[in-house]
Coordinates of C-alpha atoms in Angstrom, one line a residue:
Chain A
X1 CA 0.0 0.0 0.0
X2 CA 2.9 2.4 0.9
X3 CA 4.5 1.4 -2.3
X4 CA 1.3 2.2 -4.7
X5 CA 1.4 5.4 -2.7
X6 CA 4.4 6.4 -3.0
X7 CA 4.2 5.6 -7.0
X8 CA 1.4 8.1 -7.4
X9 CA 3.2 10.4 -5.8
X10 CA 5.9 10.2 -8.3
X11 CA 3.8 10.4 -10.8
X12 CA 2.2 13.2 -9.7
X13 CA 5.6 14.9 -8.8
X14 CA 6.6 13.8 -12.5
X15 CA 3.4 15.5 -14.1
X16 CA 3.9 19.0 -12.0
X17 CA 7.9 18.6 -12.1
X18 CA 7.2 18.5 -15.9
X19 CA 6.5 21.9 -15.8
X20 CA 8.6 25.5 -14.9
X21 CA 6.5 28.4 -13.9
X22 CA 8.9 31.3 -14.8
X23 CA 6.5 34.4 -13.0
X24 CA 5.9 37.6 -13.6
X25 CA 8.0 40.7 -11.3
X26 CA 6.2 43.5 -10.4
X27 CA 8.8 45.3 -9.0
X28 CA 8.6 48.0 -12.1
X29 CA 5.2 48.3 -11.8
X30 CA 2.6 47.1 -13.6
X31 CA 4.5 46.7 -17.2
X32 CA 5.2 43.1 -18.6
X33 CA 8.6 41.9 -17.0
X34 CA 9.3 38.6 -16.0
X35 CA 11.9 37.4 -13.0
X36 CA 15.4 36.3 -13.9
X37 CA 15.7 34.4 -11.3
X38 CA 16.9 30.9 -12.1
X39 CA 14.6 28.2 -11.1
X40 CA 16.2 25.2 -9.3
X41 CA 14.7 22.6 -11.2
X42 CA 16.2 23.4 -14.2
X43 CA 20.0 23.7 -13.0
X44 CA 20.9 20.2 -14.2
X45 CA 19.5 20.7 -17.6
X46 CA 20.2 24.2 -18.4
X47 CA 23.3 27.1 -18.2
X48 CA 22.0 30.1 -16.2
X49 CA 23.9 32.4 -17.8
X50 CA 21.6 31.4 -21.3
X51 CA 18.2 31.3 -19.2
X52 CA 18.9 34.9 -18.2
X53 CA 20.0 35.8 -21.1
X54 CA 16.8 34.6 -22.8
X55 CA 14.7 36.2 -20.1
X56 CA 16.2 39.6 -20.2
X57 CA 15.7 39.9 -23.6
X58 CA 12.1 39.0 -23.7
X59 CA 11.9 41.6 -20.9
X60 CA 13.9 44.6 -22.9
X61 CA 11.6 43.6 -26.0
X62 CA 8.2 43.6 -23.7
X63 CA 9.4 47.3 -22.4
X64 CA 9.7 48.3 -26.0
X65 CA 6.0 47.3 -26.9
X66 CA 5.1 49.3 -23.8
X67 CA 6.8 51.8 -24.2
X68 CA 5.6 55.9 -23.7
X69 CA 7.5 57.5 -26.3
X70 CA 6.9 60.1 -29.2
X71 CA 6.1 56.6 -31.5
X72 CA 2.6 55.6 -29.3
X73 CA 1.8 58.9 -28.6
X74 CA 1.8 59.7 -32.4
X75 CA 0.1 56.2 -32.6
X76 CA -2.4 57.0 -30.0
X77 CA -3.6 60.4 -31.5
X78 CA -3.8 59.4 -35.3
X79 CA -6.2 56.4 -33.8
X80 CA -8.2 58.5 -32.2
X81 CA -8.7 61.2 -34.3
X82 CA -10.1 58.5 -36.9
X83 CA -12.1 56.8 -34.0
X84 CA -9.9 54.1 -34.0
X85 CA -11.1 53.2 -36.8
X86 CA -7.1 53.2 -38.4
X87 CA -6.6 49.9 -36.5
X88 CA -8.8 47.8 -38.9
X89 CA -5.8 48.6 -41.7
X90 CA -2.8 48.8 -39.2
X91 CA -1.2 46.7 -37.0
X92 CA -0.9 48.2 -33.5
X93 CA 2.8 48.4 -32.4
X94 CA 2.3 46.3 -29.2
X95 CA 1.0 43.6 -31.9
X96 CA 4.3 43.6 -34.2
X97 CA 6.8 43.4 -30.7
X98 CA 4.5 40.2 -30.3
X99 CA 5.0 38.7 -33.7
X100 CA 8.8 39.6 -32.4
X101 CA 8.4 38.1 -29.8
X102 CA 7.2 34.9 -31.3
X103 CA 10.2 34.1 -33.2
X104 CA 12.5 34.8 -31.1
X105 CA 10.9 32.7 -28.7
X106 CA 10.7 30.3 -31.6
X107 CA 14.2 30.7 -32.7
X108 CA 15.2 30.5 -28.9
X109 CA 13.6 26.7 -28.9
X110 CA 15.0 25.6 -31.9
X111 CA 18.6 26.6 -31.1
X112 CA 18.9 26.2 -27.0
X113 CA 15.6 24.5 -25.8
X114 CA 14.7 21.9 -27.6
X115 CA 18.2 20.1 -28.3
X116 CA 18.1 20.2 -24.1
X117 CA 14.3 18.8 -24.3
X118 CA 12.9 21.6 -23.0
X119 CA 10.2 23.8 -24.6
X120 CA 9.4 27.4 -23.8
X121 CA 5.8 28.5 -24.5
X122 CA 4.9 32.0 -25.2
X123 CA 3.6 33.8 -22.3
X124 CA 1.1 35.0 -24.8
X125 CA -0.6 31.8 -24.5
X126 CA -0.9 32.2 -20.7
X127 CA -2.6 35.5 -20.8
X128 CA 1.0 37.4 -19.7
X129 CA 0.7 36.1 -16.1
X130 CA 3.6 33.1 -17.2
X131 CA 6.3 32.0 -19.4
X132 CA 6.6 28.2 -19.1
X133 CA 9.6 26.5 -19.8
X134 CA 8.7 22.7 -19.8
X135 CA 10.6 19.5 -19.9
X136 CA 9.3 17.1 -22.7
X137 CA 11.5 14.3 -21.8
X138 CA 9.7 13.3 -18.9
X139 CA 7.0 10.8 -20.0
X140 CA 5.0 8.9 -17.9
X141 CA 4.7 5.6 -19.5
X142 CA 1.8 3.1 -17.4
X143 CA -1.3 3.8 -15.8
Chain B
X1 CA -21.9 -0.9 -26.4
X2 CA -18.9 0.9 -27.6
X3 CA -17.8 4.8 -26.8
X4 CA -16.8 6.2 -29.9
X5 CA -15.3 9.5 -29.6
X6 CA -16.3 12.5 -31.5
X7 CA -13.9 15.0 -32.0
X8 CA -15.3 18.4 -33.1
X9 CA -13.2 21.7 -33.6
X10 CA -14.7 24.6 -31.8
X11 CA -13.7 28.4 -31.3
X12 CA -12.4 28.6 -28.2
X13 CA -14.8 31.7 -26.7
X14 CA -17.8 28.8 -26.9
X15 CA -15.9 27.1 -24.0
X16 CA -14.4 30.1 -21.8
X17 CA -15.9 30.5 -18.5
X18 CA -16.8 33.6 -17.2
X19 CA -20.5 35.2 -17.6
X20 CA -19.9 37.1 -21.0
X21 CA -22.0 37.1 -24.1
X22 CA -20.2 36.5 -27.5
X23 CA -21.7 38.1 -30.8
X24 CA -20.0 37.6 -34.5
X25 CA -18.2 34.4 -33.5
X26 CA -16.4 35.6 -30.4
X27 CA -15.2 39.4 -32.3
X28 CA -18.0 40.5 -30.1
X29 CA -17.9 40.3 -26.1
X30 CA -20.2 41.6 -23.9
X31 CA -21.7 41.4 -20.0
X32 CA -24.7 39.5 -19.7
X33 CA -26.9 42.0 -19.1
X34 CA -27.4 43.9 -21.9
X35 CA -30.6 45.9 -21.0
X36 CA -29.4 49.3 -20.1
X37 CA -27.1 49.1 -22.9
X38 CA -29.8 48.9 -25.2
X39 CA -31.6 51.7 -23.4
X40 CA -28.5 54.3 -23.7
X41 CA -28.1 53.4 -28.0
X42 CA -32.5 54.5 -27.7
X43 CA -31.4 57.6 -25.8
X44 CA -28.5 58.4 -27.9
X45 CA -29.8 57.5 -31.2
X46 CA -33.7 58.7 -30.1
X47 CA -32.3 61.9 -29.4
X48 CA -30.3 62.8 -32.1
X49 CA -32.9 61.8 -34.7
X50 CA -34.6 64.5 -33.4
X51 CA -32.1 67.1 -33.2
X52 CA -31.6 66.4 -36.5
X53 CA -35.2 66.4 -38.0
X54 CA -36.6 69.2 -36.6
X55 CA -33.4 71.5 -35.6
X56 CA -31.0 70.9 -38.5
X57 CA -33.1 71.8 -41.0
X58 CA -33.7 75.8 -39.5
X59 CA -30.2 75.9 -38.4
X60 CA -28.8 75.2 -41.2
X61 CA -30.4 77.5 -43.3
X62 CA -30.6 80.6 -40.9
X63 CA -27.4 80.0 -39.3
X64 CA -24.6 77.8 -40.6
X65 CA -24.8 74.4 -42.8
X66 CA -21.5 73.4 -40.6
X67 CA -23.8 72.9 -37.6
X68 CA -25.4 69.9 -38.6
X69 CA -22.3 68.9 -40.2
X70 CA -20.5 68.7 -36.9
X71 CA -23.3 67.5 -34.9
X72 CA -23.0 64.4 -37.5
X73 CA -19.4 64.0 -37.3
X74 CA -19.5 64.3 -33.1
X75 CA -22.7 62.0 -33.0
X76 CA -20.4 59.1 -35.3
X77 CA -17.7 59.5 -33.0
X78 CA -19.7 58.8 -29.5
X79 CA -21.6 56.0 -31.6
X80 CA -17.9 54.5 -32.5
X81 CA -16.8 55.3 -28.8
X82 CA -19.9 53.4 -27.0
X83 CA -19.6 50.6 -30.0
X84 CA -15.9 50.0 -29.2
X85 CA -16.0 50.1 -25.1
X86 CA -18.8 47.8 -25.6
X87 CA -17.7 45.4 -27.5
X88 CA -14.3 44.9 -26.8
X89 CA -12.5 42.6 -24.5
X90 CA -11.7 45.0 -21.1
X91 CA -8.8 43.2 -20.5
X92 CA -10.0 39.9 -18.7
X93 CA -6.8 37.6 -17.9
X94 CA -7.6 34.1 -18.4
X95 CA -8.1 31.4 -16.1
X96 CA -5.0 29.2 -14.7
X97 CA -4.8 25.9 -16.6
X98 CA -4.8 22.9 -14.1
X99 CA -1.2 22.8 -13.8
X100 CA -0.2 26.4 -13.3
X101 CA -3.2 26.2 -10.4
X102 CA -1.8 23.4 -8.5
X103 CA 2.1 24.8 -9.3
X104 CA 0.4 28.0 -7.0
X105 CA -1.2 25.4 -4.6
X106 CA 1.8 24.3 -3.7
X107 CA 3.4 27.2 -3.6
X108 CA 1.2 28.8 -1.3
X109 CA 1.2 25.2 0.9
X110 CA 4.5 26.0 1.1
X111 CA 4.9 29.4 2.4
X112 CA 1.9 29.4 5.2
X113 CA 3.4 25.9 6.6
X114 CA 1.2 23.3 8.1
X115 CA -2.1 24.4 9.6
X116 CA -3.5 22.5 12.0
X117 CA -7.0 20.9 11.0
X118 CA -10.0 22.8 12.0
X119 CA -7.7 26.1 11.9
X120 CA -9.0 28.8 9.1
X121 CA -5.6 29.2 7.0
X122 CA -3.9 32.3 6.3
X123 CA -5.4 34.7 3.6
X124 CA -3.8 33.9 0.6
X125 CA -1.6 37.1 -0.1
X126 CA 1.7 37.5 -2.0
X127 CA 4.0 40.9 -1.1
X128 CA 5.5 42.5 -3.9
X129 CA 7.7 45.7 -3.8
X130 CA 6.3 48.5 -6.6
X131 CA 8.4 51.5 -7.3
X132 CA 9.4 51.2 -3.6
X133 CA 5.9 50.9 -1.9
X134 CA 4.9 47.2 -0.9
X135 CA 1.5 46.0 -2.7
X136 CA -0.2 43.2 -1.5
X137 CA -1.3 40.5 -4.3
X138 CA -4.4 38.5 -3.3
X139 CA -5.2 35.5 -4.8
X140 CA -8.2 34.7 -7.1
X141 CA -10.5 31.7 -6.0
X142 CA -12.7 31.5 -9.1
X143 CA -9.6 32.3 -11.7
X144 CA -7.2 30.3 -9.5
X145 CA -3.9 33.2 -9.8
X146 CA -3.0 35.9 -7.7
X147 CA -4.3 39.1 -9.4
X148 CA -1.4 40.8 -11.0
X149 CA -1.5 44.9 -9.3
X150 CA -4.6 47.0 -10.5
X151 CA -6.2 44.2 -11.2
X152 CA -9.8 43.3 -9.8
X153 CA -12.5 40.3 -10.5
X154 CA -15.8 41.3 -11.4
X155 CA -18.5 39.8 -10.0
X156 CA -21.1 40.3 -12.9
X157 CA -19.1 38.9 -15.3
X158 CA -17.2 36.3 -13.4
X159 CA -13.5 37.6 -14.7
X160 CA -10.8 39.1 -13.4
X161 CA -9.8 41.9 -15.4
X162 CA -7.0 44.0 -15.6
X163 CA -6.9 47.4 -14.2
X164 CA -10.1 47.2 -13.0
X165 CA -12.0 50.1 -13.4
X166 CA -15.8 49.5 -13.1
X167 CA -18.5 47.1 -14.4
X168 CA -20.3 50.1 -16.3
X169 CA -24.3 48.7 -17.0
X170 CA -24.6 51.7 -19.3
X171 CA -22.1 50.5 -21.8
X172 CA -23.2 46.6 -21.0
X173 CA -19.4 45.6 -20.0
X174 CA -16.7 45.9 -17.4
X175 CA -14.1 48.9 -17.9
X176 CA -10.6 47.8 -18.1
X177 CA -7.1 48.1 -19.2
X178 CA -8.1 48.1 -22.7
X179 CA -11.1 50.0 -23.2
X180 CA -10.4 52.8 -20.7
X181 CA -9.5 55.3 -23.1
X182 CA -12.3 54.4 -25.2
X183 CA -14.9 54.6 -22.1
X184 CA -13.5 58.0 -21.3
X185 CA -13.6 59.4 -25.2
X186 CA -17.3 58.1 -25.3
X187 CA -18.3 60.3 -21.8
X188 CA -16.2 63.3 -23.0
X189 CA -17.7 63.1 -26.4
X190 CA -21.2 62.4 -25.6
X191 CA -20.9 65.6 -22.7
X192 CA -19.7 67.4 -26.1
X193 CA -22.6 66.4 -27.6
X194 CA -25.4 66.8 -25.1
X195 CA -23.7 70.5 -24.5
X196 CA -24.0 70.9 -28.1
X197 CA -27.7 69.9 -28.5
X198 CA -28.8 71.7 -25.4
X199 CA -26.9 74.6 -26.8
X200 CA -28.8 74.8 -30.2
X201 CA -32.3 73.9 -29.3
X202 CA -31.9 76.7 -27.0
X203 CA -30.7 79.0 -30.0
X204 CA -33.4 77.5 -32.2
X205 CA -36.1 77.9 -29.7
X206 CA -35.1 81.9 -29.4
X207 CA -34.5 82.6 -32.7
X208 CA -38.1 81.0 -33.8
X209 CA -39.2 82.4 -31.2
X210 CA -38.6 85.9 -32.9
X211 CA -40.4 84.9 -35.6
X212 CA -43.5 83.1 -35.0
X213 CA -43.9 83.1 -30.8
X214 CA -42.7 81.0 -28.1
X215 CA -45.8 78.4 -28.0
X216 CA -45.8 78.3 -32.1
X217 CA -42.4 77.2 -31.9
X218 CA -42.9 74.7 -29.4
X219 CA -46.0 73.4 -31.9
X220 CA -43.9 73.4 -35.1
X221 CA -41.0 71.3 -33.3
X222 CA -42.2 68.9 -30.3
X223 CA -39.4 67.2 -30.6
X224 CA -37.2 69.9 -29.1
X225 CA -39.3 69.7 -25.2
X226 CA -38.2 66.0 -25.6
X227 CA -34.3 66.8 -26.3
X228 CA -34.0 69.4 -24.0
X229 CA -35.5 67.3 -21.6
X230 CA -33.0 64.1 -21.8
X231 CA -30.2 66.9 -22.6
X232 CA -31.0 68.1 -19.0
X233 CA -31.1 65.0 -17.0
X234 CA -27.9 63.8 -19.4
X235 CA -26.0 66.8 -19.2
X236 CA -25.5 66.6 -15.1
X237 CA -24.4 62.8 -14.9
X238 CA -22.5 62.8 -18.1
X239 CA -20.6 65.8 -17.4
X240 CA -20.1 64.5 -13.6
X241 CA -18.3 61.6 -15.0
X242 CA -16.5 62.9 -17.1
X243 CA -15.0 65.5 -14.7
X244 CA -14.9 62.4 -12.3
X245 CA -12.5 60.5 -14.7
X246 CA -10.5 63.3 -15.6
X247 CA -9.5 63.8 -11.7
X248 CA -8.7 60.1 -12.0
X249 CA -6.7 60.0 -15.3
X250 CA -4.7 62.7 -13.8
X251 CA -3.7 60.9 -11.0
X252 CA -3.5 57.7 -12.7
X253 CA -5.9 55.8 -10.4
X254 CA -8.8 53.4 -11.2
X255 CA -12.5 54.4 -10.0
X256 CA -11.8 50.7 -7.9
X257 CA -8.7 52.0 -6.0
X258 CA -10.4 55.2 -5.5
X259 CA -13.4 53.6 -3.9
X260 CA -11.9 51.1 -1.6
X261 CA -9.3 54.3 -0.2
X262 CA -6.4 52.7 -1.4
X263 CA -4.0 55.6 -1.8
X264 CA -5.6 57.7 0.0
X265 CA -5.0 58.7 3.8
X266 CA -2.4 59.3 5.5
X267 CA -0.9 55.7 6.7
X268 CA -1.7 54.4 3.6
X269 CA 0.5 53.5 0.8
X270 CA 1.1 56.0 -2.0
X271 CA -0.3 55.3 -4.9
X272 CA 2.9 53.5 -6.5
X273 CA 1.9 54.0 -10.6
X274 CA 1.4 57.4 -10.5
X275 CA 4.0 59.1 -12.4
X276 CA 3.6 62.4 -10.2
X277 CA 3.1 64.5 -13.1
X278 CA -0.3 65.4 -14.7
X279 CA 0.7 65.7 -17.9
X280 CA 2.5 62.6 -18.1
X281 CA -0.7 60.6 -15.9
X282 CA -3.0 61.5 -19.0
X283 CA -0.5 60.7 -22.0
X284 CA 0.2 57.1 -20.3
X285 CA -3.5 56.2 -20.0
X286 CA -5.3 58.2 -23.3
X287 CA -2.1 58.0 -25.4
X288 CA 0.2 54.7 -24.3
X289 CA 0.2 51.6 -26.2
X290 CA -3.1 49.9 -27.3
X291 CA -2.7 46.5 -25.1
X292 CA -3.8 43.3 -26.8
X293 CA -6.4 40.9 -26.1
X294 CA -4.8 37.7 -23.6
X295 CA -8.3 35.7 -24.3
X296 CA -8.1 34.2 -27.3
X297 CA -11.8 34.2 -28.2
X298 CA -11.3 33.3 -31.9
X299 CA -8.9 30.3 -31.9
X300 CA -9.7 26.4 -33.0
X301 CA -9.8 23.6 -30.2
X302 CA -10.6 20.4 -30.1
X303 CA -13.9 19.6 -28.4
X304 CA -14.2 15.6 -27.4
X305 CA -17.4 14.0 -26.8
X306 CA -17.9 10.4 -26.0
X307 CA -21.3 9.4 -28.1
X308 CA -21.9 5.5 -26.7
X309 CA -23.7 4.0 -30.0
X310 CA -24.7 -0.1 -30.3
X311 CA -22.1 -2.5 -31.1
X312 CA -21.6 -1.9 -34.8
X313 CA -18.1 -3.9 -35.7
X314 CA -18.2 -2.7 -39.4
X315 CA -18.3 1.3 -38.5
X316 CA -15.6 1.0 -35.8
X317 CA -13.4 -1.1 -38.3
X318 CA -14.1 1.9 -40.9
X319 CA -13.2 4.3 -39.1
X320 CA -10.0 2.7 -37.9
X321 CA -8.9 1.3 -41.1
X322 CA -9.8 4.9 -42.1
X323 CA -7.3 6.6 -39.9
X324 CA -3.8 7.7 -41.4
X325 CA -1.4 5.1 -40.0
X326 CA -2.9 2.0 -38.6
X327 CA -0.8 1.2 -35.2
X328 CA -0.5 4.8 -33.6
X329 CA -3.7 5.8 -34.4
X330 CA -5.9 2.8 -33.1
X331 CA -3.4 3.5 -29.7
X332 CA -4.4 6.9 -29.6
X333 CA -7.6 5.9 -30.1
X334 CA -8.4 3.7 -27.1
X335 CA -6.4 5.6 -25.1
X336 CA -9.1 8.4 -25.8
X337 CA -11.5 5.4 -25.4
X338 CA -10.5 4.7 -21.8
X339 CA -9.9 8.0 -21.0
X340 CA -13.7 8.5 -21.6
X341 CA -14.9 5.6 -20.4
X342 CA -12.7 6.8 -16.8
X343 CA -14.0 10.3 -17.0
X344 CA -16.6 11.4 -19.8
X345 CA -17.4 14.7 -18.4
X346 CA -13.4 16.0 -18.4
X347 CA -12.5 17.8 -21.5
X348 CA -8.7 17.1 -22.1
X349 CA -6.2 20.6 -21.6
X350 CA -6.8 22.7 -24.4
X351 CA -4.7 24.6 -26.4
X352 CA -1.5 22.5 -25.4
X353 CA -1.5 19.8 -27.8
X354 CA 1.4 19.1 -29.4
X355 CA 2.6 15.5 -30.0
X356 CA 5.1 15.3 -27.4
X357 CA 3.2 16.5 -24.2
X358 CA 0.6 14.7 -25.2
X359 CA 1.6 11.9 -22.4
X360 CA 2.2 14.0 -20.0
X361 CA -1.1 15.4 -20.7
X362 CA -2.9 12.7 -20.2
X363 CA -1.0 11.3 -17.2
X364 CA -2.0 14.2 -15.6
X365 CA -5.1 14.1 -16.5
X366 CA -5.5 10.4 -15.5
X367 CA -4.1 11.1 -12.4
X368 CA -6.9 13.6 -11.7
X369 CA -9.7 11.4 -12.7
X370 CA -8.1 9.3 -10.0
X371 CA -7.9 11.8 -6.9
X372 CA -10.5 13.6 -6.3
X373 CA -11.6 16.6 -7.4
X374 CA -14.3 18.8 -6.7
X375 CA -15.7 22.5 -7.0
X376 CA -15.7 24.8 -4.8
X377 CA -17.8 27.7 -5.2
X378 CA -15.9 31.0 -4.0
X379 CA -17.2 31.9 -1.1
X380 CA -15.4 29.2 1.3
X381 CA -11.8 29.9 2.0
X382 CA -10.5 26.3 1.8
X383 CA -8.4 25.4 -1.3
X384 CA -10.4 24.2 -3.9
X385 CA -8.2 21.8 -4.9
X386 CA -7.8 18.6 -2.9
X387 CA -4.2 18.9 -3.3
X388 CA -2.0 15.9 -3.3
X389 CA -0.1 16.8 -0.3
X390 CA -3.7 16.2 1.7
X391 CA -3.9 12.7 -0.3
X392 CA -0.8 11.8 0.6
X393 CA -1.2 13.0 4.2
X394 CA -4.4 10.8 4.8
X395 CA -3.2 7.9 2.9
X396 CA 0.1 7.7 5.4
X397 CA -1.7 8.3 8.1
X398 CA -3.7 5.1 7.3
X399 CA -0.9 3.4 7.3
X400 CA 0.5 4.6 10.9
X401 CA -3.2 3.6 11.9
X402 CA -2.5 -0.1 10.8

C-alpha cells in the first residue's frame, strides 16, 4: 500500500515537475517583466547564464512594446482622431513586438531548448501572467 | 456498447468560463446584461434623430450648414466610442490551466506551513515591492492566480480583469485596461454632444421664437421639449463623470482604487503607478500603447465527446482502417477510449496539444480522474483543490493507523 502510494506520488511529482512556472515581477510596476531568477529545477539541464539571457531579452523587447514614447503617442492620437477606426488597416505596435516576440521565442527553442528537451511556451498563451519552460523528456509511460 | 469518440473543432470563446455574451463568432464580447445598454443606444440614437429632423433643417439655413455637419461627425464618433468600449475585451486575464493552479497550490502550501486541522488558514496574499511601496497580491478563488496589481474580479461577469476600473451597465461591460481610453472618449464626447444639442435647441427655440412666438415654436418642433429634456437630466451625470474621470486620469488611479481608499490617507500606501506629473498621468492612459487581447476568443480547439452507439463492428473497423497510419492511431484511439470511459465529463487541456506532451497530458489528467476533485464555489476559504499533499497526508496516516 505504501508502495502504490508512494508511486502516485511520483507520478504526480513527475506531471507538476514536468512543468517551470517562470513568474511575472512586479517590482517596475505594472508593465510586462518577467523574473530572472533561475529556477532550481532546471540547473541540471540548463546554463544560467543562457536562461537569463533569454529572459532579459524577452523583458527589454516587452518594455519596448510598452513603451511611452513620441512613437505611441503619435500612434495614440492618429487612432483617435479616426475613431480608432485606423486599427482595422494597421497593426498596433504592441501587436508587431508580439510577432517579435514569437520568433524569437521560436528561434530560442530551436537553437537552446529543444536540443536540451525543454520547450518554452509564449507567455502569450498564458494570458501574460507566465512564461513556461517545460521539460518534454519526462513521460510517464503506465497507468 | 462501444464509446466512440467525436472530435469536433470549436472556437475557443464557446468554451471560456466567465458570464460574457459573445456576438459575431467571439469578435463581439459583452456582460450579460445587456438591458441598459440597449436603453443608452435608444437615448442616444432617439435623441439625435430628433435634433436632427426638426433642428438641422432651420439651423442650417438661418445660421450655418456646418452645424449639422459637426453635430453628424461628433454624434459618429460617440456612436464608434460606445460601440468600441462595448464590444471589446476589457482586459480579462484568463483562467490558470490545471497545472499552473496546482504549481500556486503548492506554492502557497509552502509558504503558510502546516495548519492545523479545523484552523482557518492564512489569507492567501503574495507581497511585492512597486516602485518602492509594498502592494499586497491577493489570490483569485474562481480564476485560481494571484491578481497581477490593479487588477480586480468582477462579480457580474465572473473575470478578473486587468486594471479594473468599473462594471459600467450603461455601456453593457466591465471597464478595463483596454477599453479605458475608449470609455472616457465616449463620456467626453457624448458631454460634447449633449452641451451641443442643449446649446442649439436653445438658440433655435429663441430665434423661432422671434419669428412666429414661443408656444408656435414649441408646436412646429415637439421634438425639441423632448431633447431638452433628456439633454438636461444627461447633461449633469454625463458631465459629472467625465469630470470624475478626468481627476482620475490625472492621478492615474482606477474608479476601484479610489473607492476602496487605497491611496488615500495618511498611513496608507502611495499610490505607486502614479507618475507624479499630470501631464505625463494622462498621456500614459489616453495615449500609451493599445494593449492586446490575452483571451483568445477566436482560436480552434478540439472539443471531445464520448457518443456511446450499439455495437456496430463494421463502422468501428471503418473508421479505424480509415485513420492515417494503422498502429498509432488505433493506440491513440483507445487511449481516448478509456480515458472517456474513466472520466466522460473532463474535457482534455486545451490549447496544449502538441505531440510530445501529449503523455504527460494525459498522465495528468488520468491522475486527476483518479484523486478527487471537486468544485468549490468561491465563497469558502479552503483550497479548492484537494491537493495531493492532503492525499498523501491521509493515505500515510492510514498506514500509521495499521
Amino acid at each position: 500500500m505504501a508502495e502504490t502510494h508512494s508511486l502516485q506520488d511520483m507520478r504526480q511529482q513527475a506531471a507538476i515537475a514536468a512543468k517551470v512556472f517562470i513568474q511575472r515581477d512586479y517590482t517596475n510596476g505594472t508593465i510586462c517583466q518577467f523574473q530572472t531568477k533561475f529556477p532550481s529545477e532546471l540547473e541540471t539541464r540548463i546554463d544560467k547564464q543562457q536562461f537569463e539571457e533569454t529572459v532579459r531579452t524577452l523583458n527589454n523587447l516587452y518594455a519596448e512594446a510598452e513603451k511611452l514614447g513620441s512613437q505611441s503617442y503619435i500612434e495614440g492620437c492618429l487612432a483617435c482622431l479616426t475613431a480608432y477606426t485606423v486599427f482595422l488597416c494597421m497593426e498596433t505596435h504592441y501587436e508587431k513586438v508580439l510577432k517579435k516576440i514569437a520568433k524569437y521565442i521560436q528561434e530560442q527553442n530551436d537553437k537552446i531548448y529543444a536540443p536540451r528537451g525543454l520547450l518554452l511556451t509564449d507567455p502569450i498563451e498564458r494570458g501574460l501572467r507566465v512564461a513556461v519552460e517545460f521539460d518534454r523528456q519526462i513521460t510517464v509511460q503506465s497507468f | 456498447m462501444s464509446a466512440v469518440m467525436i472530435t469536433r473543432k470549436v472556437r475557443k470563446w464557446e468554451k471560456l468560463p466567465g458570464k460574457n455574451t459573445f456576438c459575431c463568432d467571439g469578435r463581439v464580447m459583452m456582460a450579460r446584461q445587456k438591458g441598459v445598454f440597449y436603453l443608452t443606444l435608444f437615448l442616444i440614437i432617439g435623441t439625435c434623430s430628433l435634433f436632427f429632423a426638426f433642428e438641422c433643417p432651420y439651423l442650417a439655413v438661418h445660421l450655418s450648414p456646418a452645424i449639422p455637419v459637426f453635430a453628424a461627425v461628433l454624434f459618429l464618433f460617440v456612436m464608434a466610442m460606445l460601440l468600441r468600449t462595448s464590444f471589446s475585451d476589457p482586459g480579462v486575464l484568463p483562467r490558470a490551466l490545471p497545472e499552473e493552479a496546482t504549481f500556486i497550490e503548492m506554492e502557497i502550501e509552502a509558504a503558510n506551513g502546516n495548519v492545523p486541522a479545523g484552523q482557518r488558514p492564512p489569507p492567501r496574499i503574495r507581497n511585492v515591492q512597486i516602485n518602492n511601496q509594498i502592494v499586497k497580491l491577493k489570490y483569485c478563488y474562481t480564476c485560481k492566480i494571484f491578481r497581477p496589481p490593479r487588477a480586480s474580479h468582477c462579480s457580474i461577469c465572473d473575470n478578473c480583469v486587468d486594471r479594473f476600473d468599473h462594471h459600467c451597465p450603461w455601456v453593457g461591460n466591465c471597464v478595463g485596461k483596454r477599453n479605458y481610453r475608449y470609455f472616457y472618449l465616449f463620456t467626453l464626447s457624448l458631454s460634447l454632444l449633449t452641451i451641443y444639442i442643449f446649446t442649439f435647441d436653445i438658440v433655435h427655440v429663441a430665434m423661432r421664437s422671434v419669428d412666429s412666438g414661443f408656444l408656435n415654436t414649441l408646436k412646429e418642433t415637439p421634438g425639441t421639449v423632448l431633447e431638452v429634456l433628456v439633454c438636461f437630466f444627461t447633461l449633469w451625470s454625463v458631465v459629472g463623470l467625465t469630470g470624475f474621470h478626468t481627476y482620475l486620469i490625472s492621478l492615474n488611479q482606477t474608479t476601484n482604487e479610489d473607492i476602496k481608499g487605497s491611496w488615500s490617507g495618511k498611513n496608507r500606501v502611495q499610490n505607486p503607478y502614479s507618475h507624479k506629473n499630470i501631464i505625463k498621468n494622462c498621456c500614459e492612459v489616453l495615449c500609451g500603447p493599445t494593449y492586446p487581447s490575452v483571451l483568445d476568443r477566436r482560436g480552434l480547439m478540439q472539443e471531445d465527446s464520448s457518443v456511446s452507439t450499439c455495437a456496430d463492428p463494421t463502422s468501428s473497423s471503418t473508421s479505424t482502417s480509415s485513420s492515417s497510419s494503422g498502429g498509432n492511431n488505433t493506440v491513440s484511439q483507445t487511449t481516448h477510449a478509456i480515458l472517456c470511459l474513466q472520466k466522460p465529463t473532463a474535457p482534455l487541456i486545451p490549447n496544449e496539444h502538441t505531440p510530445d506532451d501529449a503523455k504527460p497530458s494525459i498522465a495528468a489528467s488520468a491522475e486527476k480522474s483518479s484523486s478527487p476533485k471537486e468544485e468549490h464555489p468561491p465563497a469558502t476559504k479552503v483550497p479548492p483543490l484537494a491537493s495531493p499533499e492532503t492525499d498523501a497526508e491521509t493515505s500515510i496516516a492510514k498506514d500509521k493507523t495499521h
